[in-house]
PDB file of C-alpha atoms in Angstrom:
ATOM      1  CA  GLU A 176      -9.410 -17.229  -6.571  1.00  0.00           C
ATOM      2  CA  ALA A 177      -9.711 -14.033  -4.535  1.00  0.00           C
ATOM      3  CA  GLN A 178      -7.898 -11.295  -6.368  1.00  0.00           C
ATOM      4  CA  VAL A 179      -7.608  -7.721  -7.555  1.00  0.00           C
ATOM      5  CA  THR A 180      -7.075  -7.336 -11.280  1.00  0.00           C
ATOM      6  CA  GLN A 181      -5.825  -4.314 -13.174  1.00  0.00           C
ATOM      7  CA  ASN A 182      -5.716  -3.588 -16.865  1.00  0.00           C
ATOM      8  CA  PRO A 183      -3.650  -2.814 -18.749  1.00  0.00           C
ATOM      9  CA  ARG A 184      -0.444  -3.928 -17.060  1.00  0.00           C
ATOM     10  CA  TYR A 185       1.714  -1.716 -19.260  1.00  0.00           C
ATOM     11  CA  LEU A 186       0.756   1.425 -21.130  1.00  0.00           C
ATOM     12  CA  ILE A 187       2.650   3.944 -23.203  1.00  0.00           C
ATOM     13  CA  THR A 188       0.711   7.045 -24.212  1.00  0.00           C
ATOM     14  CA  VAL A 189       1.231  10.655 -25.227  1.00  0.00           C
ATOM     15  CA  THR A 190       0.513  13.859 -23.373  1.00  0.00           C
ATOM     16  CA  GLY A 191      -3.151  14.821 -23.407  1.00  0.00           C
ATOM     17  CA  LYS A 192      -4.621  11.539 -24.603  1.00  0.00           C
ATOM     18  CA  LYS A 193      -7.308  10.426 -22.160  1.00  0.00           C
ATOM     19  CA  LEU A 194      -6.872   6.983 -20.658  1.00  0.00           C
ATOM     20  CA  THR A 195      -8.569   4.693 -18.158  1.00  0.00           C
ATOM     21  CA  VAL A 196      -6.983   2.026 -16.007  1.00  0.00           C
ATOM     22  CA  THR A 197      -9.487  -0.530 -14.812  1.00  0.00           C
ATOM     23  CA  CYS A 198      -9.528  -2.226 -11.419  1.00  0.00           C
ATOM     24  CA  SER A 199     -11.787  -5.050 -10.310  1.00  0.00           C
ATOM     25  CA  GLN A 200     -12.013  -7.133  -7.134  1.00  0.00           C
ATOM     26  CA  ASN A 201     -13.997 -10.299  -6.462  1.00  0.00           C
ATOM     27  CA  MET A 202     -13.911 -10.253  -2.656  1.00  0.00           C
ATOM     28  CA  ASN A 203     -16.948  -8.014  -2.027  1.00  0.00           C
ATOM     29  CA  HIS A 204     -14.751  -5.449  -0.289  1.00  0.00           C
ATOM     30  CA  GLU A 205     -16.220  -2.088   0.623  1.00  0.00           C
ATOM     31  CA  TYR A 206     -12.975  -0.139   0.386  1.00  0.00           C
ATOM     32  CA  MET A 207     -10.996   0.411  -2.797  1.00  0.00           C
ATOM     33  CA  SER A 208      -8.054   2.674  -3.434  1.00  0.00           C
ATOM     34  CA  TRP A 209      -5.526   3.806  -6.016  1.00  0.00           C
ATOM     35  CA  TYR A 210      -1.841   4.468  -5.335  1.00  0.00           C
ATOM     36  CA  ARG A 211       1.127   5.558  -7.316  1.00  0.00           C
ATOM     37  CA  GLN A 212       4.612   4.305  -6.553  1.00  0.00           C
ATOM     38  CA  ASP A 213       7.618   6.452  -7.401  1.00  0.00           C
ATOM     39  CA  PRO A 214      11.286   5.921  -6.491  1.00  0.00           C
ATOM     40  CA  GLY A 215      12.167   7.515  -3.183  1.00  0.00           C
ATOM     41  CA  LEU A 216       8.550   8.457  -2.479  1.00  0.00           C
ATOM     42  CA  GLY A 217       7.016   5.111  -1.634  1.00  0.00           C
ATOM     43  CA  LEU A 218       3.288   4.664  -2.218  1.00  0.00           C
ATOM     44  CA  ARG A 219       1.056   7.689  -2.249  1.00  0.00           C
ATOM     45  CA  GLN A 220      -2.708   7.442  -2.161  1.00  0.00           C
ATOM     46  CA  ILE A 221      -4.516   9.078  -5.087  1.00  0.00           C
ATOM     47  CA  TYR A 222      -8.198   8.404  -4.378  1.00  0.00           C
ATOM     48  CA  TYR A 223     -10.184   5.992  -2.303  1.00  0.00           C
ATOM     49  CA  SER A 224     -13.753   4.803  -2.029  1.00  0.00           C
ATOM     50  CA  MET A 225     -15.509   3.521   1.062  1.00  0.00           C
ATOM     51  CA  ASN A 226     -18.484   2.163  -0.869  1.00  0.00           C
ATOM     52  CA  VAL A 227     -20.525   2.540  -4.040  1.00  0.00           C
ATOM     53  CA  GLU A 228     -20.905   6.195  -5.054  1.00  0.00           C
ATOM     54  CA  VAL A 229     -18.627   7.307  -2.162  1.00  0.00           C
ATOM     55  CA  THR A 230     -15.178   8.532  -3.182  1.00  0.00           C
ATOM     56  CA  ASP A 231     -12.659  10.847  -1.570  1.00  0.00           C
ATOM     57  CA  LYS A 232      -9.289  12.357  -2.294  1.00  0.00           C
ATOM     58  CA  GLY A 233      -6.060  10.891  -1.068  1.00  0.00           C
ATOM     59  CA  ASP A 234      -2.811  12.804  -0.853  1.00  0.00           C
ATOM     60  CA  VAL A 235      -2.120  13.261  -4.585  1.00  0.00           C
ATOM     61  CA  PRO A 236      -5.455  13.518  -6.448  1.00  0.00           C
ATOM     62  CA  GLU A 237      -4.533  16.251  -8.945  1.00  0.00           C
ATOM     63  CA  GLY A 238      -4.904  15.148 -12.539  1.00  0.00           C
ATOM     64  CA  TYR A 239      -6.915  12.029 -11.732  1.00  0.00           C
ATOM     65  CA  LYS A 240     -10.580  11.074 -11.562  1.00  0.00           C
ATOM     66  CA  VAL A 241     -12.332   7.996 -10.231  1.00  0.00           C
ATOM     67  CA  SER A 242     -15.833   6.579 -10.078  1.00  0.00           C
ATOM     68  CA  ARG A 243     -17.465   3.773  -8.108  1.00  0.00           C
ATOM     69  CA  LYS A 244     -20.671   2.766  -9.792  1.00  0.00           C
ATOM     70  CA  GLU A 245     -20.410  -0.892  -8.794  1.00  0.00           C
ATOM     71  CA  LYS A 246     -18.880  -2.417  -5.708  1.00  0.00           C
ATOM     72  CA  ARG A 247     -16.358  -4.534  -7.611  1.00  0.00           C
ATOM     73  CA  ASN A 248     -14.980  -1.881 -10.000  1.00  0.00           C
ATOM     74  CA  PHE A 249     -12.963   1.267  -9.387  1.00  0.00           C
ATOM     75  CA  PRO A 250     -11.490   2.731 -12.588  1.00  0.00           C
ATOM     76  CA  LEU A 251      -8.802   5.405 -12.571  1.00  0.00           C
ATOM     77  CA  ILE A 252      -9.179   8.071 -15.253  1.00  0.00           C
ATOM     78  CA  LEU A 253      -6.483  10.408 -16.512  1.00  0.00           C
ATOM     79  CA  GLU A 254      -8.348  13.025 -18.552  1.00  0.00           C
ATOM     80  CA  SER A 255      -5.213  14.721 -19.900  1.00  0.00           C
ATOM     81  CA  PRO A 256      -2.099  12.775 -18.920  1.00  0.00           C
ATOM     82  CA  SER A 257       1.184  14.600 -18.479  1.00  0.00           C
ATOM     83  CA  PRO A 258       4.758  13.240 -18.213  1.00  0.00           C
ATOM     84  CA  ASN A 259       4.770  13.764 -14.420  1.00  0.00           C
ATOM     85  CA  GLN A 260       2.080  11.066 -14.210  1.00  0.00           C
ATOM     86  CA  THR A 261       4.554   8.486 -15.467  1.00  0.00           C
ATOM     87  CA  SER A 262       4.560   6.007 -12.621  1.00  0.00           C
ATOM     88  CA  LEU A 263       3.655   2.550 -11.351  1.00  0.00           C
ATOM     89  CA  TYR A 264       0.011   2.427 -10.270  1.00  0.00           C
ATOM     90  CA  PHE A 265      -1.565   0.010  -7.836  1.00  0.00           C
ATOM     91  CA  CYS A 266      -5.190  -0.647  -7.056  1.00  0.00           C
ATOM     92  CA  ALA A 267      -6.116  -2.180  -3.703  1.00  0.00           C
ATOM     93  CA  SER A 268      -9.232  -3.319  -1.891  1.00  0.00           C
ATOM     94  CA  SER A 269     -10.014  -3.974   1.739  1.00  0.00           C
ATOM     95  CA  PRO A 270     -12.904  -5.036   3.950  1.00  0.00           C
ATOM     96  CA  LEU A 271     -13.910  -2.353   6.432  1.00  0.00           C
ATOM     97  CA  THR A 272     -16.120  -4.542   8.573  1.00  0.00           C
ATOM     98  CA  GLY A 273     -15.663  -7.887  10.245  1.00  0.00           C
ATOM     99  CA  THR A 274     -13.109  -9.197  12.705  1.00  0.00           C
ATOM    100  CA  GLY A 275      -9.768 -10.855  12.603  1.00  0.00           C
ATOM    101  CA  ARG A 276      -6.835 -10.576  10.336  1.00  0.00           C
ATOM    102  CA  ASP A 277      -8.696  -9.432   7.246  1.00  0.00           C
ATOM    103  CA  LYS A 278     -10.181  -6.182   8.511  1.00  0.00           C
ATOM    104  CA  GLU A 279      -8.323  -3.155   7.112  1.00  0.00           C
ATOM    105  CA  THR A 280      -5.890  -5.450   5.293  1.00  0.00           C
ATOM    106  CA  GLN A 281      -5.400  -4.201   1.772  1.00  0.00           C
ATOM    107  CA  TYR A 282      -5.164  -6.612  -1.148  1.00  0.00           C
ATOM    108  CA  PHE A 283      -3.169  -5.202  -4.011  1.00  0.00           C
ATOM    109  CA  GLY A 284      -3.388  -5.712  -7.728  1.00  0.00           C
ATOM    110  CA  PRO A 285      -0.273  -6.531  -9.796  1.00  0.00           C
ATOM    111  CA  GLY A 286       0.309  -2.929 -10.870  1.00  0.00           C
ATOM    112  CA  THR A 287       0.084  -0.876 -14.063  1.00  0.00           C
ATOM    113  CA  ARG A 288       3.229   0.711 -15.409  1.00  0.00           C
ATOM    114  CA  LEU A 289       2.380   3.930 -17.243  1.00  0.00           C
ATOM    115  CA  LEU A 290       4.707   5.975 -19.416  1.00  0.00           C
ATOM    116  CA  VAL A 291       3.466   9.353 -20.663  1.00  0.00           C
ATOM    117  CA  LEU A 292       5.566  10.830 -23.468  1.00  0.00           C
TER     118      LEU A 292
ATOM    119  CA  GLY B 103      -0.994  15.448   8.978  1.00  0.00           C
ATOM    120  CA  ASP B 104      -0.317  11.807   9.632  1.00  0.00           C
ATOM    121  CA  SER B 105       2.983  10.419   8.409  1.00  0.00           C
ATOM    122  CA  VAL B 106       5.264   7.370   8.418  1.00  0.00           C
ATOM    123  CA  THR B 107       9.047   7.484   8.475  1.00  0.00           C
ATOM    124  CA  GLN B 108      11.120   4.390   7.865  1.00  0.00           C
ATOM    125  CA  MET B 109      14.823   3.851   7.548  1.00  0.00           C
ATOM    126  CA  GLU B 110      16.336   4.289   4.154  1.00  0.00           C
ATOM    127  CA  GLY B 111      17.873   1.371   2.399  1.00  0.00           C
ATOM    128  CA  PRO B 112      19.207  -0.559   0.877  1.00  0.00           C
ATOM    129  CA  VAL B 113      19.940  -2.908   3.741  1.00  0.00           C
ATOM    130  CA  THR B 114      22.348  -5.699   2.830  1.00  0.00           C
ATOM    131  CA  LEU B 115      22.727  -8.672   5.157  1.00  0.00           C
ATOM    132  CA  SER B 116      24.236 -12.113   5.077  1.00  0.00           C
ATOM    133  CA  GLU B 117      21.957 -15.107   5.395  1.00  0.00           C
ATOM    134  CA  GLU B 118      21.014 -15.894   9.025  1.00  0.00           C
ATOM    135  CA  ALA B 119      21.764 -12.350  10.192  1.00  0.00           C
ATOM    136  CA  PHE B 120      19.397 -10.408  12.451  1.00  0.00           C
ATOM    137  CA  LEU B 121      17.183  -7.842  10.760  1.00  0.00           C
ATOM    138  CA  THR B 122      15.733  -4.615  12.094  1.00  0.00           C
ATOM    139  CA  ILE B 123      13.942  -2.060   9.927  1.00  0.00           C
ATOM    140  CA  ASN B 124      12.918   1.013  11.871  1.00  0.00           C
ATOM    141  CA  CYS B 125       9.539   2.667  11.451  1.00  0.00           C
ATOM    142  CA  THR B 126       8.096   5.610  13.349  1.00  0.00           C
ATOM    143  CA  TYR B 127       4.806   7.343  12.814  1.00  0.00           C
ATOM    144  CA  THR B 128       2.881  10.516  13.535  1.00  0.00           C
ATOM    145  CA  ALA B 129      -0.871  10.238  13.840  1.00  0.00           C
ATOM    146  CA  THR B 130      -3.884  11.694  15.541  1.00  0.00           C
ATOM    147  CA  GLY B 131      -6.197   9.137  17.025  1.00  0.00           C
ATOM    148  CA  TYR B 132      -5.390   5.434  17.149  1.00  0.00           C
ATOM    149  CA  PRO B 133      -4.220   4.110  13.811  1.00  0.00           C
ATOM    150  CA  SER B 134      -3.688   0.495  12.862  1.00  0.00           C
ATOM    151  CA  LEU B 135      -0.118  -0.222  11.790  1.00  0.00           C
ATOM    152  CA  PHE B 136       1.054  -2.500   8.996  1.00  0.00           C
ATOM    153  CA  TRP B 137       4.109  -3.952   7.331  1.00  0.00           C
ATOM    154  CA  TYR B 138       3.727  -4.847   3.667  1.00  0.00           C
ATOM    155  CA  VAL B 139       6.286  -6.628   1.493  1.00  0.00           C
ATOM    156  CA  GLN B 140       6.836  -6.231  -2.235  1.00  0.00           C
ATOM    157  CA  TYR B 141       8.740  -8.893  -4.151  1.00  0.00           C
ATOM    158  CA  PRO B 142      10.248  -7.942  -7.512  1.00  0.00           C
ATOM    159  CA  GLY B 143       7.634  -7.330 -10.184  1.00  0.00           C
ATOM    160  CA  GLU B 144       4.705  -7.886  -7.848  1.00  0.00           C
ATOM    161  CA  GLY B 145       2.137  -5.915  -5.911  1.00  0.00           C
ATOM    162  CA  LEU B 146       2.327  -5.436  -2.174  1.00  0.00           C
ATOM    163  CA  GLN B 147       1.130  -8.080   0.232  1.00  0.00           C
ATOM    164  CA  LEU B 148       0.468  -7.865   3.928  1.00  0.00           C
ATOM    165  CA  LEU B 149       3.259  -9.195   6.114  1.00  0.00           C
ATOM    166  CA  LEU B 150       1.829  -8.372   9.538  1.00  0.00           C
ATOM    167  CA  LYS B 151      -0.248  -5.815  11.364  1.00  0.00           C
ATOM    168  CA  ALA B 152      -1.215  -4.519  14.816  1.00  0.00           C
ATOM    169  CA  THR B 153      -4.367  -2.653  15.676  1.00  0.00           C
ATOM    170  CA  LYS B 154      -3.724  -1.269  19.160  1.00  0.00           C
ATOM    171  CA  ALA B 155      -0.944  -0.310  21.528  1.00  0.00           C
ATOM    172  CA  ASP B 156       1.299  -3.171  22.733  1.00  0.00           C
ATOM    173  CA  ASP B 157      -0.080  -5.555  20.113  1.00  0.00           C
ATOM    174  CA  LYS B 158       2.558  -7.701  18.454  1.00  0.00           C
ATOM    175  CA  GLY B 159       2.083  -8.712  14.853  1.00  0.00           C
ATOM    176  CA  SER B 160       3.970 -11.736  13.568  1.00  0.00           C
ATOM    177  CA  ASN B 161       4.225 -13.781  10.405  1.00  0.00           C
ATOM    178  CA  LYS B 162       6.888 -15.931   8.687  1.00  0.00           C
ATOM    179  CA  GLY B 163       9.370 -15.245  11.486  1.00  0.00           C
ATOM    180  CA  PHE B 164       8.914 -11.470  11.273  1.00  0.00           C
ATOM    181  CA  GLU B 165       7.654  -9.507  14.271  1.00  0.00           C
ATOM    182  CA  ALA B 166       6.711  -5.923  15.086  1.00  0.00           C
ATOM    183  CA  THR B 167       5.262  -4.404  18.256  1.00  0.00           C
ATOM    184  CA  TYR B 168       2.968  -1.370  18.328  1.00  0.00           C
ATOM    185  CA  ARG B 169       4.709   1.057  20.716  1.00  0.00           C
ATOM    186  CA  LYS B 170       2.531   4.054  21.420  1.00  0.00           C
ATOM    187  CA  GLU B 171       4.985   5.659  23.841  1.00  0.00           C
ATOM    188  CA  THR B 172       7.711   5.819  21.185  1.00  0.00           C
ATOM    189  CA  THR B 173       5.306   5.939  18.184  1.00  0.00           C
ATOM    190  CA  SER B 174       7.215   3.089  16.591  1.00  0.00           C
ATOM    191  CA  PHE B 175       6.559  -0.197  14.825  1.00  0.00           C
ATOM    192  CA  HIS B 176       9.987  -1.651  14.054  1.00  0.00           C
ATOM    193  CA  LEU B 177      10.204  -4.812  11.971  1.00  0.00           C
ATOM    194  CA  GLU B 178      12.495  -7.603  13.190  1.00  0.00           C
ATOM    195  CA  LYS B 179      13.518 -11.074  12.136  1.00  0.00           C
ATOM    196  CA  GLY B 180      15.990 -13.266  13.954  1.00  0.00           C
ATOM    197  CA  SER B 181      17.498 -15.017  10.945  1.00  0.00           C
ATOM    198  CA  VAL B 182      16.954 -13.761   7.414  1.00  0.00           C
ATOM    199  CA  GLN B 183      16.998 -15.912   4.295  1.00  0.00           C
ATOM    200  CA  VAL B 184      17.840 -15.099   0.692  1.00  0.00           C
ATOM    201  CA  SER B 185      14.114 -15.419  -0.075  1.00  0.00           C
ATOM    202  CA  ASP B 186      13.405 -12.446   2.233  1.00  0.00           C
ATOM    203  CA  SER B 187      15.029 -10.106  -0.285  1.00  0.00           C
ATOM    204  CA  ALA B 188      12.295  -7.586  -1.126  1.00  0.00           C
ATOM    205  CA  VAL B 189      11.099  -4.059  -0.416  1.00  0.00           C
ATOM    206  CA  TYR B 190       9.358  -3.564   2.935  1.00  0.00           C
ATOM    207  CA  PHE B 191       6.798  -0.819   3.559  1.00  0.00           C
ATOM    208  CA  CYS B 192       5.538   0.424   6.883  1.00  0.00           C
ATOM    209  CA  ALA B 193       2.022   1.894   6.782  1.00  0.00           C
ATOM    210  CA  LEU B 194      -0.802   3.189   8.938  1.00  0.00           C
ATOM    211  CA  SER B 195      -4.532   3.627   8.507  1.00  0.00           C
ATOM    212  CA  SER B 196      -5.651   7.134   9.307  1.00  0.00           C
ATOM    213  CA  THR B 197      -9.291   7.506  10.260  1.00  0.00           C
ATOM    214  CA  THR B 198     -10.003  11.080  11.279  1.00  0.00           C
ATOM    215  CA  SER B 199     -12.955  13.363  10.527  1.00  0.00           C
ATOM    216  CA  GLY B 200     -14.748  10.729   8.476  1.00  0.00           C
ATOM    217  CA  THR B 201     -11.796   9.996   6.217  1.00  0.00           C
ATOM    218  CA  TYR B 202     -10.120   6.626   5.849  1.00  0.00           C
ATOM    219  CA  LYS B 203      -6.670   7.056   4.368  1.00  0.00           C
ATOM    220  CA  TYR B 204      -3.637   4.831   4.273  1.00  0.00           C
ATOM    221  CA  ILE B 205      -0.208   6.390   4.661  1.00  0.00           C
ATOM    222  CA  PHE B 206       2.874   4.480   3.524  1.00  0.00           C
ATOM    223  CA  GLY B 207       6.537   4.988   4.221  1.00  0.00           C
ATOM    224  CA  THR B 208       9.052   5.252   1.415  1.00  0.00           C
ATOM    225  CA  GLY B 209      10.027   1.602   1.578  1.00  0.00           C
ATOM    226  CA  THR B 210      13.253  -0.168   2.596  1.00  0.00           C
ATOM    227  CA  ARG B 211      14.955  -2.502   0.170  1.00  0.00           C
ATOM    228  CA  LEU B 212      16.461  -5.590   1.782  1.00  0.00           C
ATOM    229  CA  LYS B 213      19.062  -7.706   0.031  1.00  0.00           C
ATOM    230  CA  VAL B 214      20.148 -10.957   1.655  1.00  0.00           C
ATOM    231  CA  LEU B 215      23.330 -12.583   0.422  1.00  0.00           C
ATOM    232  CA  ALA B 216      23.963 -16.331   0.543  1.00  0.00           C
TER     233      ALA B 216
END
Protein backbone atom coordinates (compact mmCIF):
# COMPACT_ATOMS: atom_id res chain seq x y z
CA GLU A 1 0.00 0.00 0.00
CA ALA A 2 1.30 3.43 -1.00
CA GLN A 3 1.69 5.49 2.12
CA VAL A 4 3.58 7.99 4.24
CA THR A 5 4.34 6.82 7.75
CA GLN A 6 5.36 8.89 10.75
CA ASN A 7 6.63 7.87 14.14
CA PRO A 8 5.84 8.39 16.88
CA ARG A 9 2.19 9.37 16.57
CA TYR A 10 2.13 10.96 20.02
CA LEU A 11 5.00 12.35 22.04
CA ILE A 12 5.28 14.16 25.34
CA THR A 13 8.71 15.56 26.17
CA VAL A 14 10.38 18.25 28.25
CA THR A 15 12.08 21.45 27.22
CA GLY A 16 15.58 20.93 25.87
CA LYS A 17 15.45 17.18 25.34
CA LYS A 18 16.43 16.41 21.75
CA LEU A 19 13.93 14.42 19.73
CA THR A 20 13.49 13.06 16.21
CA VAL A 21 10.27 12.40 14.37
CA THR A 22 10.71 9.96 11.53
CA CYS A 23 8.97 10.08 8.16
CA SER A 24 9.10 7.46 5.43
CA GLN A 25 7.37 7.10 2.06
CA ASN A 26 7.22 4.10 -0.26
CA MET A 27 6.14 5.88 -3.45
CA ASN A 28 9.59 6.92 -4.74
CA HIS A 29 8.61 10.58 -4.53
CA GLU A 30 11.26 13.23 -5.05
CA TYR A 31 9.65 15.87 -2.86
CA MET A 32 9.16 15.59 0.88
CA SER A 33 8.06 18.21 3.36
CA TRP A 34 7.26 18.87 7.00
CA TYR A 35 4.39 21.03 8.26
CA ARG A 36 3.04 22.08 11.57
CA GLN A 37 -0.66 22.64 12.14
CA ASP A 38 -1.81 25.08 14.80
CA PRO A 39 -5.33 26.36 15.53
CA GLY A 40 -6.15 29.46 13.54
CA LEU A 41 -2.90 29.27 11.57
CA GLY A 42 -3.56 26.36 9.25
CA LEU A 43 -0.57 24.41 7.96
CA ARG A 44 2.80 26.08 7.81
CA GLN A 45 5.74 24.58 5.98
CA ILE A 46 8.84 23.97 8.10
CA TYR A 47 11.32 22.43 5.66
CA TYR A 48 11.18 20.68 2.35
CA SER A 49 13.43 18.56 0.19
CA MET A 50 13.39 18.28 -3.58
CA ASN A 51 15.67 15.24 -3.64
CA VAL A 52 18.39 13.40 -1.75
CA GLU A 53 20.82 15.80 -0.07
CA VAL A 54 18.72 18.82 -1.20
CA THR A 55 16.79 20.59 1.55
CA ASP A 56 15.45 24.11 1.94
CA LYS A 57 13.65 26.22 4.48
CA GLY A 58 9.93 26.71 4.48
CA ASP A 59 8.17 29.53 6.28
CA VAL A 60 8.84 28.47 9.89
CA PRO A 61 12.21 26.66 10.05
CA GLU A 62 13.51 28.11 13.33
CA GLY A 63 14.23 25.46 15.92
CA TYR A 64 14.09 22.55 13.48
CA LYS A 65 16.57 20.54 11.44
CA VAL A 66 16.10 18.00 8.68
CA SER A 67 18.21 15.66 6.59
CA ARG A 68 17.60 13.67 3.42
CA LYS A 69 20.18 10.95 3.14
CA GLU A 70 17.85 8.49 1.41
CA LYS A 71 14.99 9.17 -0.95
CA ARG A 72 12.38 7.47 1.23
CA ASN A 73 13.23 9.06 4.60
CA PHE A 74 13.00 12.63 5.84
CA PRO A 75 13.39 12.92 9.63
CA LEU A 76 12.53 16.07 11.55
CA ILE A 77 14.91 16.92 14.39
CA LEU A 78 14.22 19.23 17.31
CA GLU A 79 17.62 19.79 18.92
CA SER A 80 16.27 21.69 21.93
CA PRO A 81 12.47 21.64 21.97
CA SER A 82 10.57 24.50 23.56
CA PRO A 83 6.88 24.77 24.57
CA ASN A 84 6.11 26.91 21.49
CA GLN A 85 6.90 23.84 19.37
CA THR A 86 3.91 22.04 20.84
CA SER A 87 1.89 21.29 17.75
CA LEU A 88 0.54 18.70 15.32
CA TYR A 89 3.18 17.79 12.73
CA PHE A 90 2.59 16.35 9.29
CA CYS A 91 5.02 14.87 6.82
CA ALA A 92 4.10 14.79 3.14
CA SER A 93 5.59 13.57 -0.11
CA SER A 94 4.92 14.39 -3.73
CA PRO A 95 6.16 13.48 -7.20
CA LEU A 96 7.66 16.44 -9.03
CA THR A 97 7.79 14.83 -12.44
CA GLY A 98 5.28 13.00 -14.57
CA THR A 99 1.85 13.94 -15.88
CA GLY A 100 -1.69 13.72 -14.74
CA ARG A 101 -3.34 13.97 -11.42
CA ASP A 102 -0.40 12.86 -9.32
CA LYS A 103 2.11 15.56 -10.17
CA GLU A 104 2.49 18.07 -7.32
CA THR A 105 -0.17 16.24 -5.31
CA GLN A 106 1.01 15.85 -1.75
CA TYR A 107 0.40 12.65 0.18
CA PHE A 108 0.25 13.22 3.90
CA GLY A 109 1.18 11.06 6.83
CA PRO A 110 -1.23 10.56 9.76
CA GLY A 111 0.40 13.24 11.92
CA THR A 112 2.48 13.41 15.09
CA ARG A 113 1.07 15.22 18.08
CA LEU A 114 3.88 16.73 20.14
CA LEU A 115 3.59 18.26 23.59
CA VAL A 116 6.65 20.03 25.02
CA LEU A 117 6.43 20.72 28.75
CA GLY B 1 5.34 36.76 -0.55
CA ASP B 2 2.78 34.31 -1.80
CA SER B 3 -0.30 33.80 0.34
CA VAL B 4 -3.71 32.11 0.53
CA THR B 5 -6.77 33.57 2.21
CA GLN B 6 -9.86 31.50 2.82
CA MET B 7 -13.08 32.23 4.60
CA GLU B 8 -13.18 31.60 8.29
CA GLY B 9 -15.44 28.96 9.67
CA PRO B 10 -17.09 27.17 11.04
CA VAL B 11 -19.65 26.79 8.29
CA THR B 12 -22.79 24.95 9.39
CA LEU B 13 -25.23 23.69 6.77
CA SER B 14 -28.18 21.37 6.58
CA GLU B 15 -27.90 18.25 4.47
CA GLU B 16 -28.51 18.90 0.74
CA ALA B 17 -27.66 22.60 1.05
CA PHE B 18 -25.35 24.37 -1.41
CA LEU B 19 -21.78 24.92 -0.26
CA THR B 20 -19.33 27.65 -1.17
CA ILE B 21 -15.98 28.14 0.57
CA ASN B 22 -14.12 31.17 -0.71
CA CYS B 23 -10.41 31.14 -1.42
CA THR B 24 -8.25 33.89 -2.88
CA TYR B 25 -4.54 33.90 -3.43
CA THR B 26 -1.55 36.14 -4.04
CA ALA B 27 1.30 34.72 -6.06
CA THR B 28 4.04 35.61 -8.46
CA GLY B 29 4.25 33.36 -11.46
CA TYR B 30 1.69 30.67 -12.21
CA PRO B 31 0.97 28.50 -9.20
CA SER B 32 -1.03 25.29 -9.14
CA LEU B 33 -4.03 25.49 -6.82
CA PHE B 34 -5.38 22.79 -4.54
CA TRP B 35 -8.17 21.93 -2.15
CA TYR B 36 -7.31 19.41 0.55
CA VAL B 37 -9.72 17.89 3.07
CA GLN B 38 -8.96 16.73 6.60
CA TYR B 39 -11.34 14.36 8.35
CA PRO B 40 -11.19 14.17 12.15
CA GLY B 41 -8.01 12.54 13.42
CA GLU B 42 -6.52 12.09 9.97
CA GLY B 43 -3.95 13.67 7.70
CA LEU B 44 -4.88 15.81 4.74
CA GLN B 45 -5.88 14.30 1.43
CA LEU B 46 -6.23 15.90 -1.95
CA LEU B 47 -9.78 16.78 -2.92
CA LEU B 48 -9.12 18.49 -6.25
CA LYS B 49 -6.63 20.67 -8.04
CA ALA B 50 -6.12 22.94 -11.06
CA THR B 51 -2.82 23.74 -12.70
CA LYS B 52 -3.60 26.67 -15.00
CA ALA B 53 -6.04 29.50 -15.51
CA ASP B 54 -9.65 28.50 -16.31
CA ASP B 55 -9.01 24.88 -15.34
CA LYS B 56 -11.80 23.31 -13.33
CA GLY B 57 -10.94 20.69 -10.76
CA SER B 58 -13.67 18.30 -9.64
CA ASN B 59 -14.05 15.30 -7.39
CA LYS B 60 -16.85 13.71 -5.32
CA GLY B 61 -19.30 16.41 -6.40
CA PHE B 62 -16.97 19.25 -5.40
CA GLU B 63 -15.76 21.75 -7.98
CA ALA B 64 -13.40 24.72 -8.12
CA THR B 65 -12.30 26.88 -11.05
CA TYR B 66 -8.91 28.59 -11.32
CA ARG B 67 -9.77 32.27 -11.91
CA LYS B 68 -6.66 34.27 -12.67
CA GLU B 69 -8.52 37.54 -13.19
CA THR B 70 -9.96 37.45 -9.66
CA THR B 71 -7.11 35.34 -8.15
CA SER B 72 -9.68 32.97 -6.72
CA PHE B 73 -10.32 29.25 -6.41
CA HIS B 74 -13.65 28.92 -4.61
CA LEU B 75 -14.86 25.47 -3.60
CA GLU B 76 -18.47 24.55 -4.37
CA LYS B 77 -20.78 21.59 -3.96
CA GLY B 78 -24.40 21.49 -4.99
CA SER B 79 -25.70 19.24 -2.23
CA VAL B 80 -23.67 18.49 0.87
CA GLN B 81 -23.94 15.34 2.96
CA VAL B 82 -23.25 14.68 6.62
CA SER B 83 -20.14 12.75 5.52
CA ASP B 84 -18.69 15.98 4.05
CA SER B 85 -18.16 17.34 7.56
CA ALA B 86 -14.42 18.06 7.73
CA VAL B 87 -11.86 20.84 7.55
CA TYR B 88 -11.09 22.14 4.05
CA PHE B 89 -7.77 23.76 3.12
CA CYS B 90 -7.01 25.82 0.07
CA ALA B 91 -3.36 25.74 -1.03
CA LEU B 92 -0.98 26.76 -3.77
CA SER B 93 2.42 25.60 -4.96
CA SER B 94 4.89 28.44 -5.19
CA THR B 95 7.80 27.88 -7.53
CA THR B 96 9.91 31.02 -7.75
CA SER B 97 13.68 31.51 -7.81
CA GLY B 98 14.38 27.79 -7.58
CA THR B 99 12.21 27.22 -4.54
CA TYR B 100 9.23 24.89 -4.39
CA LYS B 101 7.02 25.80 -1.46
CA TYR B 102 3.44 25.01 -0.63
CA ILE B 103 1.31 27.68 1.00
CA PHE B 104 -1.88 26.69 2.83
CA GLY B 105 -4.81 28.72 4.02
CA THR B 106 -5.98 28.57 7.61
CA GLY B 107 -8.67 26.00 6.92
CA THR B 108 -12.48 26.15 7.01
CA ARG B 109 -14.39 23.75 9.21
CA LEU B 110 -17.62 22.48 7.67
CA LYS B 111 -20.35 20.88 9.75
CA VAL B 112 -23.31 19.33 7.97
CA LEU B 113 -26.41 18.57 10.00
CA ALA B 114 -28.85 15.78 9.16
